CSV table of C-alpha atoms and ligand atoms in Angstrom, one decimal:
chain,number,residue,atom,x,y,z
A,196,MET,CA,-38.2,-20.8,11.6
A,197,ASP,CA,-38.5,-20.3,15.4
A,198,ASN,CA,-37.3,-16.7,17.0
A,199,ASN,CA,-34.6,-17.5,18.0
A,200,GLU,CA,-33.3,-18.8,14.0
A,201,LEU,CA,-35.1,-15.9,12.5
A,202,TRP,CA,-33.2,-13.8,14.5
A,203,GLY,CA,-29.8,-14.9,14.5
A,204,GLY,CA,-30.4,-15.6,10.8
A,205,VAL,CA,-30.7,-11.2,10.8
A,206,LEU,CA,-27.6,-11.2,13.5
A,207,ARG,CA,-24.6,-13.0,10.5
A,208,GLU,CA,-26.6,-10.6,8.0
A,209,ILE,CA,-25.6,-8.0,10.0
A,210,GLU,CA,-22.2,-8.6,11.2
A,211,LEU,CA,-21.0,-9.2,8.1
A,212,ALA,CA,-22.2,-5.7,7.2
A,213,VAL,CA,-20.8,-3.8,10.4
A,214,SER,CA,-17.8,-3.4,12.8
A,215,LYS,CA,-17.3,-5.5,15.0
A,216,ALA,CA,-17.4,-2.8,17.3
A,217,ASN,CA,-21.0,-1.6,16.1
A,218,PHE,CA,-22.2,-5.7,16.1
A,219,VAL,CA,-21.1,-5.5,20.0
A,220,THR,CA,-22.5,-2.4,20.9
A,221,TRP,CA,-25.8,-2.2,19.3
A,222,PHE,CA,-27.0,-6.3,18.9
A,223,ASN,CA,-25.9,-8.1,21.4
A,224,ASN,CA,-28.4,-9.4,24.2
A,225,THR,CA,-31.1,-8.5,21.7
A,226,SER,CA,-33.7,-11.1,20.6
A,227,ILE,CA,-36.9,-11.2,19.3
A,228,VAL,CA,-39.7,-11.3,22.1
A,229,ASP,CA,-42.8,-11.4,20.3
A,230,ARG,CA,-43.9,-12.1,16.9
A,231,SER,CA,-47.4,-12.5,15.6
A,232,ALA,CA,-48.2,-13.2,11.4
A,233,TYR,CA,-47.5,-10.1,10.6
A,234,SER,CA,-44.9,-8.1,13.1
A,235,VAL,CA,-42.2,-8.7,15.0
A,236,THR,CA,-41.0,-7.4,18.1
A,237,ILE,CA,-37.5,-7.0,19.5
A,238,ALA,CA,-36.1,-6.9,22.6
A,239,THR,CA,-33.4,-4.1,23.8
A,240,PRO,CA,-31.4,-3.8,27.2
A,241,ASN,CA,-31.9,-0.5,26.8
A,242,PRO,CA,-33.5,2.5,25.9
A,243,PHE,CA,-30.3,4.2,24.1
A,244,VAL,CA,-30.4,0.6,22.3
A,245,LYS,CA,-33.8,0.9,21.1
A,246,GLU,CA,-33.4,4.5,19.8
A,247,TRP,CA,-30.3,3.8,18.2
A,248,LEU,CA,-32.0,0.6,16.9
A,249,GLU,CA,-35.4,2.0,15.5
A,250,TYR,CA,-32.9,5.5,14.3
A,251,LYS,CA,-30.1,3.9,12.3
A,252,TYR,CA,-31.3,0.2,12.0
A,253,HIS,CA,-34.5,0.1,11.2
A,254,LYS,CA,-34.1,-0.2,7.4
A,255,HIS,CA,-31.6,-3.1,7.1
A,256,ILE,CA,-33.2,-4.9,10.4
A,257,MET,CA,-36.8,-5.2,8.0
A,258,LYS,CA,-34.9,-5.7,4.8
A,259,SER,CA,-33.6,-8.9,6.7
A,260,LEU,CA,-36.7,-10.0,8.4
A,261,ARG,CA,-38.3,-9.7,5.2
A,262,GLY,CA,-34.9,-11.7,2.9
A,263,LEU,CA,-36.2,-14.7,5.5
A,264,ASP,CA,-39.4,-14.3,6.8
A,265,PRO,CA,-41.6,-12.7,4.1
A,266,ASP,CA,-44.5,-11.9,6.1
A,267,VAL,CA,-42.5,-9.7,8.2
A,268,ARG,CA,-44.4,-6.1,7.7
A,269,THR,CA,-43.8,-4.2,11.1
A,270,VAL,CA,-41.4,-4.4,13.6
A,271,GLU,CA,-41.2,-2.8,17.5
A,272,TYR,CA,-38.5,-2.6,19.8
A,273,VAL,CA,-38.7,-2.8,23.4
A,274,ILE,CA,-36.8,-2.4,26.2
A,275,SER,CA,-36.6,-6.0,27.8
A,276,SER,CA,-37.6,-6.5,31.0
A,277,ALA,CA,-34.2,-7.6,32.7
A,278,SER,CA,-33.3,-4.2,32.0
A,279,VAL,CA,-36.2,-2.1,33.4
A,280,MET,CA,-34.2,-1.7,36.5
A,281,GLY,CA,-31.6,0.3,34.1
A,282,ALA,CA,-33.8,1.9,32.3
A,283,LYS,CA,-35.6,3.6,35.5
A,284,THR,CA,-32.6,4.7,35.9
A,285,ALA,CA,-32.0,6.2,33.3
A,286,LEU,CA,-34.8,8.0,32.9
A,287,ALA,CA,-33.4,9.7,36.7
A,288,LYS,CA,-31.1,10.7,34.9
A,289,PRO,CA,-31.2,10.8,30.7
A,290,PRO,CA,-28.4,8.5,28.7
A,291,ALA,CA,-26.5,11.2,27.2
A,292,ALA,CA,-27.0,11.8,23.7
A,293,PRO,CA,-25.5,9.7,20.6
A,294,PRO,CA,-22.0,10.9,20.0
A,295,ALA,CA,-21.6,13.3,17.0
A,296,GLU,CA,-20.0,10.6,14.9
A,297,THR,CA,-20.5,10.8,11.1
A,298,GLU,CA,-21.9,8.1,9.6
A,299,GLU,CA,-19.0,6.8,8.0
A,300,GLN,CA,-17.0,6.5,11.2
A,301,LEU,CA,-20.3,4.7,12.5
A,302,GLY,CA,-20.4,2.1,9.6
A,303,PHE,CA,-23.3,3.2,8.6
A,304,THR,CA,-21.5,3.5,4.8
A,305,GLU,CA,-20.8,0.2,5.6
A,306,PHE,CA,-23.6,-1.1,5.6
A,307,ALA,CA,-25.2,-2.6,2.1
A,308,VAL,CA,-25.1,-6.3,2.7
A,309,ASP,CA,-28.3,-7.2,0.4
A,310,PRO,CA,-29.9,-10.4,2.0
A,311,GLN,CA,-31.3,-12.0,-0.7
A,312,THR,CA,-27.3,-12.8,-1.7
A,313,ASN,CA,-25.4,-12.1,0.9
A,314,LEU,CA,-23.6,-9.6,-0.3
A,315,ASN,CA,-21.8,-6.3,0.9
A,316,SER,CA,-21.7,-3.3,-1.3
A,317,ARG,CA,-18.5,-2.2,-0.4
A,318,TYR,CA,-16.1,-4.8,-1.9
A,319,THR,CA,-16.3,-3.9,-5.4
A,320,LEU,CA,-13.8,-4.5,-8.5
A,321,ASN,CA,-13.7,-0.8,-8.6
A,322,ASN,CA,-11.9,-0.1,-5.1
A,323,LEU,CA,-10.0,-3.2,-5.2
A,324,ILE,CA,-6.2,-2.2,-5.6
A,325,VAL,CA,-4.7,-4.2,-8.3
A,326,GLY,CA,-0.6,-5.2,-8.2
A,327,SER,CA,1.6,-7.6,-9.0
A,328,PHE,CA,0.8,-9.4,-5.6
A,329,ASN,CA,-2.6,-10.2,-6.6
A,330,GLU,CA,-3.5,-9.5,-10.8
A,331,LEU,CA,-3.7,-13.4,-11.6
A,332,ALA,CA,-6.3,-13.5,-9.1
A,333,TYR,CA,-8.0,-10.1,-10.2
A,334,ALA,CA,-7.9,-11.3,-14.3
A,335,ALA,CA,-9.0,-14.9,-13.5
A,336,ALA,CA,-11.9,-13.1,-11.6
A,337,LEU,CA,-12.4,-10.5,-14.4
A,338,ALA,CA,-12.9,-13.6,-16.8
A,339,VAL,CA,-15.6,-15.4,-14.6
A,340,VAL,CA,-17.7,-12.5,-14.9
A,341,LYS,CA,-16.9,-12.4,-18.2
A,342,ASN,CA,-17.5,-16.3,-18.4
A,343,VAL,CA,-19.9,-17.0,-15.9
A,344,GLY,CA,-19.9,-20.4,-15.6
A,345,THR,CA,-18.4,-21.3,-18.5
A,346,LEU,CA,-14.6,-20.8,-18.3
A,347,TYR,CA,-12.7,-20.8,-15.1
A,348,ASN,CA,-15.3,-23.4,-13.1
A,349,PRO,CA,-14.9,-23.4,-10.6
A,350,LEU,CA,-12.2,-21.0,-9.5
A,351,PHE,CA,-10.4,-21.7,-7.1
A,352,ILE,CA,-8.8,-18.4,-5.4
A,353,TYR,CA,-6.1,-19.2,-2.1
A,354,GLY,CA,-3.6,-17.1,-0.3
A,355,GLY,CA,-3.1,-15.7,3.6
A,356,VAL,CA,-5.5,-14.0,5.5
A,357,GLY,CA,-6.3,-10.2,5.0
A,358,LEU,CA,-5.3,-10.6,1.1
A,359,GLY,CA,-8.4,-9.8,0.1
A,360,LYS,CA,-10.2,-13.4,-1.0
A,361,THR,CA,-13.4,-12.3,1.2
A,362,HIS,CA,-13.0,-9.2,-0.8
A,363,LEU,CA,-13.0,-10.8,-4.6
A,364,LEU,CA,-15.7,-12.9,-3.6
A,365,HIS,CA,-17.9,-10.0,-3.2
A,366,ALA,CA,-16.5,-7.9,-6.1
A,367,VAL,CA,-17.3,-10.8,-8.4
A,368,GLY,CA,-20.8,-11.3,-6.8
A,369,ASN,CA,-21.3,-7.2,-7.1
A,370,GLU,CA,-20.1,-6.7,-10.4
A,371,ILE,CA,-22.4,-9.8,-12.5
A,372,LYS,CA,-24.9,-8.5,-10.5
A,373,GLN,CA,-24.5,-5.1,-11.5
A,374,GLN,CA,-24.3,-6.1,-15.5
A,375,ARG,CA,-26.6,-9.0,-15.0
A,376,PRO,CA,-29.5,-7.6,-12.3
A,377,THR,CA,-31.0,-11.8,-12.8
A,378,THR,CA,-28.4,-13.4,-12.6
A,379,ARG,CA,-28.7,-15.2,-9.0
A,380,ILE,CA,-25.6,-15.0,-6.5
A,381,LYS,CA,-25.3,-16.2,-3.6
A,382,TYR,CA,-22.1,-16.3,-1.2
A,383,VAL,CA,-21.7,-18.6,2.1
A,384,SER,CA,-18.9,-18.7,4.3
A,385,SER,CA,-17.9,-22.1,4.6
A,386,GLU,CA,-18.8,-22.2,8.1
A,387,LEU,CA,-22.5,-20.6,7.0
A,388,PHE,CA,-22.8,-23.3,4.4
A,389,THR,CA,-21.5,-26.3,6.6
A,390,SER,CA,-24.1,-25.2,9.2
A,391,GLU,CA,-26.8,-24.9,7.1
A,392,LEU,CA,-25.4,-28.0,5.5
A,393,VAL,CA,-25.1,-30.3,8.4
A,394,SER,CA,-28.7,-29.1,9.5
A,395,SER,CA,-30.4,-30.2,6.1
A,396,ILE,CA,-28.1,-33.8,6.8
A,397,GLN,CA,-30.0,-34.5,11.3
A,398,ASN,CA,-33.5,-32.7,9.0
A,399,ASN,CA,-33.0,-36.0,6.0
A,400,GLU,CA,-33.8,-32.1,3.5
A,401,THR,CA,-30.5,-32.5,2.2
A,402,GLU,CA,-32.8,-32.5,-1.6
A,403,GLY,CA,-34.2,-29.0,-0.3
A,404,PHE,CA,-30.8,-28.1,0.6
A,405,LYS,CA,-29.5,-28.7,-2.5
A,406,GLU,CA,-32.6,-27.7,-4.8
A,407,ARG,CA,-31.8,-23.9,-3.0
A,408,TYR,CA,-28.4,-24.1,-3.4
A,409,ARG,CA,-28.6,-25.5,-7.3
A,410,GLN,CA,-31.4,-22.2,-7.6
A,411,ASN,CA,-28.1,-20.0,-7.8
A,412,ASP,CA,-26.3,-19.4,-11.6
A,413,VAL,CA,-23.5,-18.1,-9.0
A,414,LEU,CA,-22.0,-19.7,-5.7
A,415,LEU,CA,-19.2,-17.6,-3.5
A,416,ILE,CA,-17.5,-19.8,-0.9
A,417,ASP,CA,-15.2,-18.1,1.2
A,418,ASP,CA,-12.7,-19.8,3.5
A,419,ILE,CA,-13.3,-23.3,2.1
A,420,GLN,CA,-10.4,-25.2,3.9
A,421,PHE,CA,-13.2,-24.9,7.0
A,422,ILE,CA,-14.4,-28.2,5.9
A,423,SER,CA,-11.2,-29.6,6.8
A,424,GLY,CA,-11.8,-33.3,8.4
A,425,LYS,CA,-16.0,-33.1,8.4
A,426,VAL,CA,-16.6,-35.8,7.0
A,427,LYS,CA,-19.8,-36.1,6.1
A,428,THR,CA,-20.5,-33.1,5.2
A,429,GLN,CA,-17.5,-33.6,2.2
A,430,GLU,CA,-19.4,-36.8,1.2
A,431,GLU,CA,-23.1,-34.0,1.1
A,432,PHE,CA,-20.8,-31.1,-0.1
A,433,PHE,CA,-19.5,-33.5,-3.7
A,434,HIS,CA,-23.1,-34.4,-4.6
A,435,THR,CA,-23.5,-30.8,-4.2
A,436,PHE,CA,-21.2,-29.9,-6.2
A,437,ASN,CA,-21.4,-32.1,-8.8
A,438,ALA,CA,-25.5,-30.9,-9.5
A,439,LEU,CA,-24.0,-27.7,-9.1
A,440,HIS,CA,-21.1,-27.7,-11.6
A,441,GLY,CA,-22.7,-30.3,-14.2
A,442,ALA,CA,-25.4,-27.5,-14.8
A,443,ASN,CA,-23.0,-25.0,-15.2
A,444,LYS,CA,-23.1,-22.9,-12.7
A,445,GLN,CA,-20.8,-21.0,-11.4
A,446,VAL,CA,-18.6,-21.6,-8.9
A,447,VAL,CA,-16.3,-19.7,-6.4
A,448,PHE,CA,-13.8,-21.2,-4.0
A,449,SER,CA,-11.2,-18.7,-1.6
A,450,SER,CA,-9.3,-20.5,1.1
A,451,ASP,CA,-5.8,-20.3,2.7
A,452,GLY,CA,-4.0,-22.6,1.3
A,453,PRO,CA,-4.3,-24.7,-2.7
A,454,PRO,CA,-6.1,-27.6,-2.8
A,455,LYS,CA,-3.4,-29.8,-1.5
A,456,SER,CA,-3.1,-27.5,1.4
A,457,ILE,CA,-6.3,-28.9,3.0
A,458,GLN,CA,-5.6,-31.6,5.8
A,459,HIS,CA,-8.2,-34.1,5.7
A,460,LEU,CA,-10.0,-33.2,2.6
A,461,GLU,CA,-11.3,-36.5,0.8
A,462,ASP,CA,-8.8,-36.9,-2.9
A,463,ARG,CA,-12.6,-36.9,-4.9
A,464,LEU,CA,-13.3,-33.8,-2.9
A,465,ARG,CA,-9.9,-32.4,-4.0
A,466,SER,CA,-9.9,-33.5,-7.4
A,467,ARG,CA,-12.6,-31.4,-7.9
A,468,PHE,CA,-11.3,-27.9,-6.6
A,469,GLU,CA,-8.2,-28.2,-8.4
A,470,GLY,CA,-10.1,-29.0,-11.6
A,471,GLY,CA,-11.1,-25.6,-12.9
A,472,MET,CA,-9.0,-22.5,-12.4
A,473,ILE,CA,-6.5,-22.3,-9.5
A,474,VAL,CA,-5.0,-19.0,-8.2
A,475,ASP,CA,-3.3,-17.3,-5.5
A,476,ILE,CA,-3.0,-13.7,-3.8
A,477,ASN,CA,0.6,-13.0,-2.5
A,478,GLU,CA,1.9,-10.8,0.5
A,479,PRO,CA,1.6,-7.2,-1.7
A,480,GLU,CA,5.1,-6.2,-2.5
A,481,TYR,CA,6.7,-2.6,-1.8
A,482,GLU,CA,5.1,-0.8,-4.7
A,483,SER,CA,1.8,-2.0,-4.2
A,484,ARG,CA,1.7,-1.6,-0.9
A,485,LEU,CA,2.9,2.0,-1.2
A,486,ALA,CA,0.2,2.2,-3.4
A,487,ILE,CA,-2.6,0.3,-1.6
A,488,LEU,CA,-2.0,2.8,1.0
A,489,LYS,CA,-2.3,6.2,-1.2
A,490,THR,CA,-5.5,4.9,-2.5
A,491,LYS,CA,-7.2,4.3,1.0
A,492,LEU,CA,-5.5,7.6,2.6
A,493,ALA,CA,-7.7,9.3,-0.7
A,494,GLU,CA,-10.4,6.8,-0.4
A,495,LYS,CA,-10.9,8.1,4.1
A,496,LYS,CA,-10.3,12.1,2.3
A,497,GLN,CA,-7.1,12.1,4.8
A,498,GLN,CA,-3.6,13.0,4.2
A,499,LEU,CA,-0.2,12.6,5.0
A,500,ASN,CA,3.5,13.5,3.9
A,501,GLN,CA,5.2,10.8,1.5
A,502,GLU,CA,7.7,9.8,3.8
A,503,ILE,CA,5.1,8.8,6.3
A,504,LEU,CA,3.3,6.5,3.2
A,505,GLU,CA,6.7,4.9,2.6
A,506,GLN,CA,7.8,4.4,6.1
A,507,ILE,CA,4.6,2.1,6.6
A,508,ALA,CA,5.3,0.4,3.7
A,509,ALA,CA,8.7,-0.2,4.1
A,510,TYR,CA,7.4,-1.3,7.8
A,511,VAL,CA,3.9,-3.0,7.2
A,512,GLU,CA,4.3,-6.1,4.7
A,513,SER,CA,2.2,-8.7,5.5
A,514,ASN,CA,-1.1,-8.0,4.2
A,515,VAL,CA,-3.7,-5.6,3.6
A,516,ARG,CA,-5.8,-5.5,6.4
A,517,GLU,CA,-2.7,-4.7,8.2
A,518,LEU,CA,-1.1,-2.1,6.2
A,519,GLU,CA,-4.8,-0.7,6.9
A,520,GLY,CA,-4.3,-0.7,10.4
A,521,ALA,CA,-1.0,0.8,10.6
A,522,LEU,CA,-2.7,3.6,8.1
A,523,ASN,CA,-5.7,4.1,10.4
A,524,ALA,CA,-3.0,4.3,13.6
A,525,VAL,CA,-1.0,6.9,12.1
A,526,VAL,CA,-3.8,9.3,10.2
A,527,ALA,CA,-5.2,9.7,13.6
A,528,HIS,CA,-2.1,10.5,15.4
A,529,GLN,CA,-1.3,13.0,12.4
A,530,ALA,CA,-4.9,13.8,13.3
A,531,HIS,CA,-3.3,15.5,17.3
A,532,SER,CA,-1.0,17.2,15.5
A,533,PRO,CA,-2.1,18.9,12.3
A,534,GLN,CA,0.5,21.7,12.6
A,535,ARG,CA,2.5,19.5,11.7
A,536,ALA,CA,3.9,16.5,10.7
A,537,LEU,CA,4.9,13.4,12.7
A,538,ASN,CA,8.9,12.2,12.7
A,539,GLN,CA,10.0,9.6,11.7
A,540,ASN,CA,10.1,8.8,15.7
A,541,GLU,CA,7.2,9.2,16.4
A,542,VAL,CA,5.9,7.1,13.7
A,543,ARG,CA,8.0,4.2,14.2
A,544,GLU,CA,7.2,4.1,17.6
A,545,ILE,CA,3.2,3.9,16.4
A,546,LEU,CA,3.9,1.3,14.2
A,547,ALA,CA,5.6,-1.1,16.8
A,548,LYS,CA,2.5,0.2,18.9
A,549,ASN,CA,-0.1,-1.3,16.5
A,550,SER,CA,2.1,-4.3,15.1
A,551,ALA,CA,1.3,-7.5,16.4
A,552,PRO,CA,3.6,-8.6,19.0
A,553,LYS,CA,6.8,-9.6,17.8
A,554,ARG,CA,8.3,-13.0,19.5
A,555,SER,CA,10.8,-11.4,21.8
A,556,LEU,CA,14.8,-11.1,20.2
A,557,THR,CA,18.0,-11.0,21.5
A,558,ALA,CA,20.2,-8.4,20.3
A,559,THR,CA,22.8,-11.7,19.8
A,560,GLN,CA,20.1,-13.5,18.2
A,561,ILE,CA,20.2,-11.4,15.7
A,562,ILE,CA,23.6,-10.5,14.9
A,563,LYS,CA,24.4,-14.2,14.6
A,564,THR,CA,21.2,-14.7,12.9
A,565,VAL,CA,22.6,-12.7,9.8
A,566,ALA,CA,26.4,-13.1,10.2
A,567,GLU,CA,25.0,-16.8,9.5
A,568,PHE,CA,22.4,-15.2,6.6
A,569,TYR,CA,25.3,-13.4,4.7
A,570,ASP,CA,27.8,-15.7,5.6
A,571,VAL,CA,29.9,-13.6,7.4
A,572,ASN,CA,32.1,-14.1,10.5
A,573,GLU,CA,30.4,-12.3,13.2
A,574,LYS,CA,33.2,-11.0,15.0
A,575,VAL,CA,34.1,-9.4,12.2
A,576,LEU,CA,31.1,-6.7,12.4
A,577,PHE,CA,32.4,-5.3,15.3
A,578,GLU,CA,35.5,-4.3,13.7
A,579,LYS,CA,36.3,-1.2,11.9
A,580,THR,CA,36.6,-2.5,8.0
A,581,ARG,CA,34.5,-1.1,5.3
A,582,ARG,CA,34.9,-3.8,3.6
A,583,LYS,CA,31.1,-3.9,0.8
A,584,ASP,CA,30.9,-7.6,2.3
A,585,ILE,CA,30.6,-6.6,5.8
A,586,VAL,CA,29.8,-2.9,5.4
A,587,LYS,CA,26.5,-4.3,4.6
A,588,PRO,CA,25.6,-7.1,7.0
A,589,ARG,CA,26.1,-5.1,9.4
A,590,GLN,CA,23.6,-1.9,8.8
A,591,ILE,CA,21.0,-4.8,8.8
A,592,CYS,CA,22.0,-5.6,12.0
A,593,MET,CA,21.4,-1.8,12.7
A,594,PHE,CA,18.5,-2.0,11.0
A,595,LEU,CA,16.7,-5.2,12.4
A,596,LEU,CA,18.0,-4.1,16.1
A,597,ARG,CA,16.3,-0.3,15.2
A,598,GLU,CA,13.3,-2.0,13.9
A,599,ASP,CA,12.4,-4.9,15.8
A,600,PHE,CA,14.8,-5.0,19.2
A,601,ASN,CA,13.5,-1.5,19.7
A,602,GLY,CA,17.8,-0.5,20.2
A,603,SER,CA,18.5,3.1,21.1
A,604,TYR,CA,20.8,4.5,18.3
A,605,PRO,CA,24.0,5.2,21.2
A,606,TYR,CA,22.4,1.8,22.6
A,607,ILE,CA,23.2,0.0,18.6
A,608,GLY,CA,26.2,2.3,18.1
A,609,GLN,CA,28.2,1.1,21.4
A,610,LYS,CA,27.3,-2.5,20.6
A,611,PHE,CA,29.5,-2.3,17.2
A,612,GLY,CA,32.5,-1.2,18.3
A,613,GLY,CA,31.7,2.0,20.0
A,614,ARG,CA,30.7,4.0,16.9
A,615,ASP,CA,28.8,7.1,16.8
A,616,HIS,CA,24.9,7.2,17.1
A,617,THR,CA,24.9,9.1,14.5
A,618,THR,CA,26.6,5.8,12.6
A,619,ALA,CA,23.4,4.0,14.0
A,620,LEU,CA,20.8,5.9,13.1
A,621,HIS,CA,22.6,6.6,9.6
A,622,ALA,CA,22.5,3.0,9.0
A,623,TYR,CA,18.8,2.6,10.1
A,624,GLU,CA,18.2,5.4,7.2
A,625,LYS,CA,20.1,3.3,4.9
A,626,ILE,CA,18.5,0.7,4.9
A,627,LEU,CA,15.0,2.2,5.2
A,628,ASN,CA,15.7,3.6,1.6
A,629,ASN,CA,17.3,0.8,-0.2
A,630,LEU,CA,14.3,-1.1,1.2
A,631,LYS,CA,12.1,0.9,-0.7
A,632,ASN,CA,14.2,0.1,-4.0
A,633,SER,CA,15.3,-3.3,-3.5
A,634,GLU,CA,13.0,-6.3,-4.0
A,635,GLN,CA,16.6,-8.2,-3.3
A,636,LEU,CA,17.0,-6.5,0.0
A,637,ALA,CA,13.3,-6.7,1.0
A,638,GLY,CA,13.0,-10.6,0.4
A,639,GLU,CA,16.7,-10.7,2.4
A,640,ILE,CA,15.7,-8.9,5.3
A,641,LYS,CA,11.9,-11.1,4.6
A,642,GLN,CA,14.0,-14.3,4.6
A,643,ILE,CA,16.0,-13.1,8.1
A,644,ARG,CA,12.4,-12.3,9.6
A,645,ASN,CA,11.7,-15.7,8.6
A,646,ILE,CA,14.6,-17.3,10.1
A,647,LEU,CA,14.4,-14.9,13.7
A,648,TYR,CA,11.0,-16.0,13.9
A,649,LYS,CA,11.1,-19.2,13.0
A,650,ARG,CA,8.8,-19.4,10.8
A,651,HIS,CA,8.6,-21.3,7.8
B,883,ADP,P1,-8.8,-12.1,3.5
B,883,ADP,O1,-10.8,-12.6,2.8
B,883,ADP,O2,-8.7,-12.2,2.7
B,883,ADP,O3,-8.9,-12.4,4.9
B,883,ADP,P2,-9.9,-9.8,3.3
B,883,ADP,O4,-10.9,-9.2,2.2
B,883,ADP,O5,-11.0,-10.0,4.4
B,883,ADP,O6,-9.1,-10.6,3.5
B,883,ADP,O7,-8.9,-8.0,3.2
B,883,ADP,C1,-9.2,-7.1,4.2
B,883,ADP,C2,-9.1,-5.9,4.7
B,883,ADP,O8,-7.8,-5.2,3.2
B,883,ADP,C3,-11.0,-5.5,4.0
B,883,ADP,O9,-11.6,-4.3,4.3
B,883,ADP,C4,-10.6,-5.3,2.4
B,883,ADP,O10,-11.7,-4.3,1.7
B,883,ADP,C5,-9.0,-4.3,1.8
B,883,ADP,N1,-8.5,-5.0,1.3
B,883,ADP,C6,-7.5,-6.6,0.8
B,883,ADP,N2,-7.4,-6.3,-0.4
B,883,ADP,C7,-7.4,-5.4,-1.1
B,883,ADP,C8,-7.3,-4.9,-2.0
B,883,ADP,N3,-5.9,-5.5,-3.3
B,883,ADP,N4,-7.5,-3.2,-2.3
B,883,ADP,C9,-8.2,-2.7,-1.9
B,883,ADP,N5,-8.6,-3.3,-0.2
B,883,ADP,C10,-8.3,-4.1,0.1
B,884,MG,MG1,-11.8,-14.1,4.7
């Protein structure tokens, strides 16, 4: 293994274990500049990074290096010549001391990727929140842990982004490792898996590749959909899979959709994927979203009042990652005004800023879509009638004009037949409130949004 490959391997492991920001800050522009039989010298761009790598990341770097090259005994950090100028300036004016952040903030507690297995100890079954959206996948994962290689093989878990597939794969590995420490487990992203496979094909050592993978008792392959269209890879993978499966090795896949949705996939491979157990993870419904927020908040040892949590749960419908992002944003803002709780408007603004930009809609589009959805005459929505079948779509219009169009209450009231702004406010709150109790209503609004944003 040459220096680049070795360092590339280390970086890939570290990247899995730290936040993106930490990775970029501390590992960009690093390389191995020198290597003797037992010692590796790592070049860093400046004294600050050098110090930080020595101080905080040394253990992990060492572990990772030795996982790839067991001969490594010592590691040295130097400032690369390209940065010496920077270093001199820095000497004249010492770099600021590292910010006094907690280990948690810096992500060091995330630091627990085992170089042997690639498993990240941060993802466990214990800290996986289970709700109706993922209970099937969770149950299947538990069954695999109890019956490694014999019950559901392969287990194929699919679902949209940010719904916990990667988390679940690591959790399965970590749990098996904990219950049976001698089990040989490997987690790979399908990109890493395919790139290793491709280089083994190029080097004519697919046998060796197969052998290495066959040594594992459990193979966890994340995001298998990326194998789409790679003909040669699929062919070789088919044989590798058969070898593993034939030897009762447990294989778990994750994918963004069911096997039949993966484009350009060989039929025989598709039928292998379908040959075990297939489970999906759905988008969490309101109750689960609230549970997720509460649990994550407790993990962060932070507090927010119940109304705020409910508002976040009502607003963020997509996935766990977005929920956590929204929660973090609100927590950060709340920290700036510790004396009083954020009010509904403030929270709404934070959420709007934090969420992915929505397609810009016009008020007319919203009203027209809602009217069509409930099969009512658009014009009647603007009249004063209090007929139940009209009041509901009207309130939903107002709600969406507020949430998705960012209309002011006076504007919305005006729009609907010159009503007072409190009518709009009341409608907004009514719907927000009902959303919490009615899956039916939540489903309808989701459906309307799908139409508005032309999502399938
Ligand atoms: P995916 O692989 O499906 O895109 P991830 O596993 O990367 O999603 O999950 C995104 C983030 O959300 C991770 O930080 C993960 O720990 C967290 N997460 C997802 N699902 C859950 C869950 N059910 N319980 C707790 N955390 C979760
Ligand atoms: Mg993932």
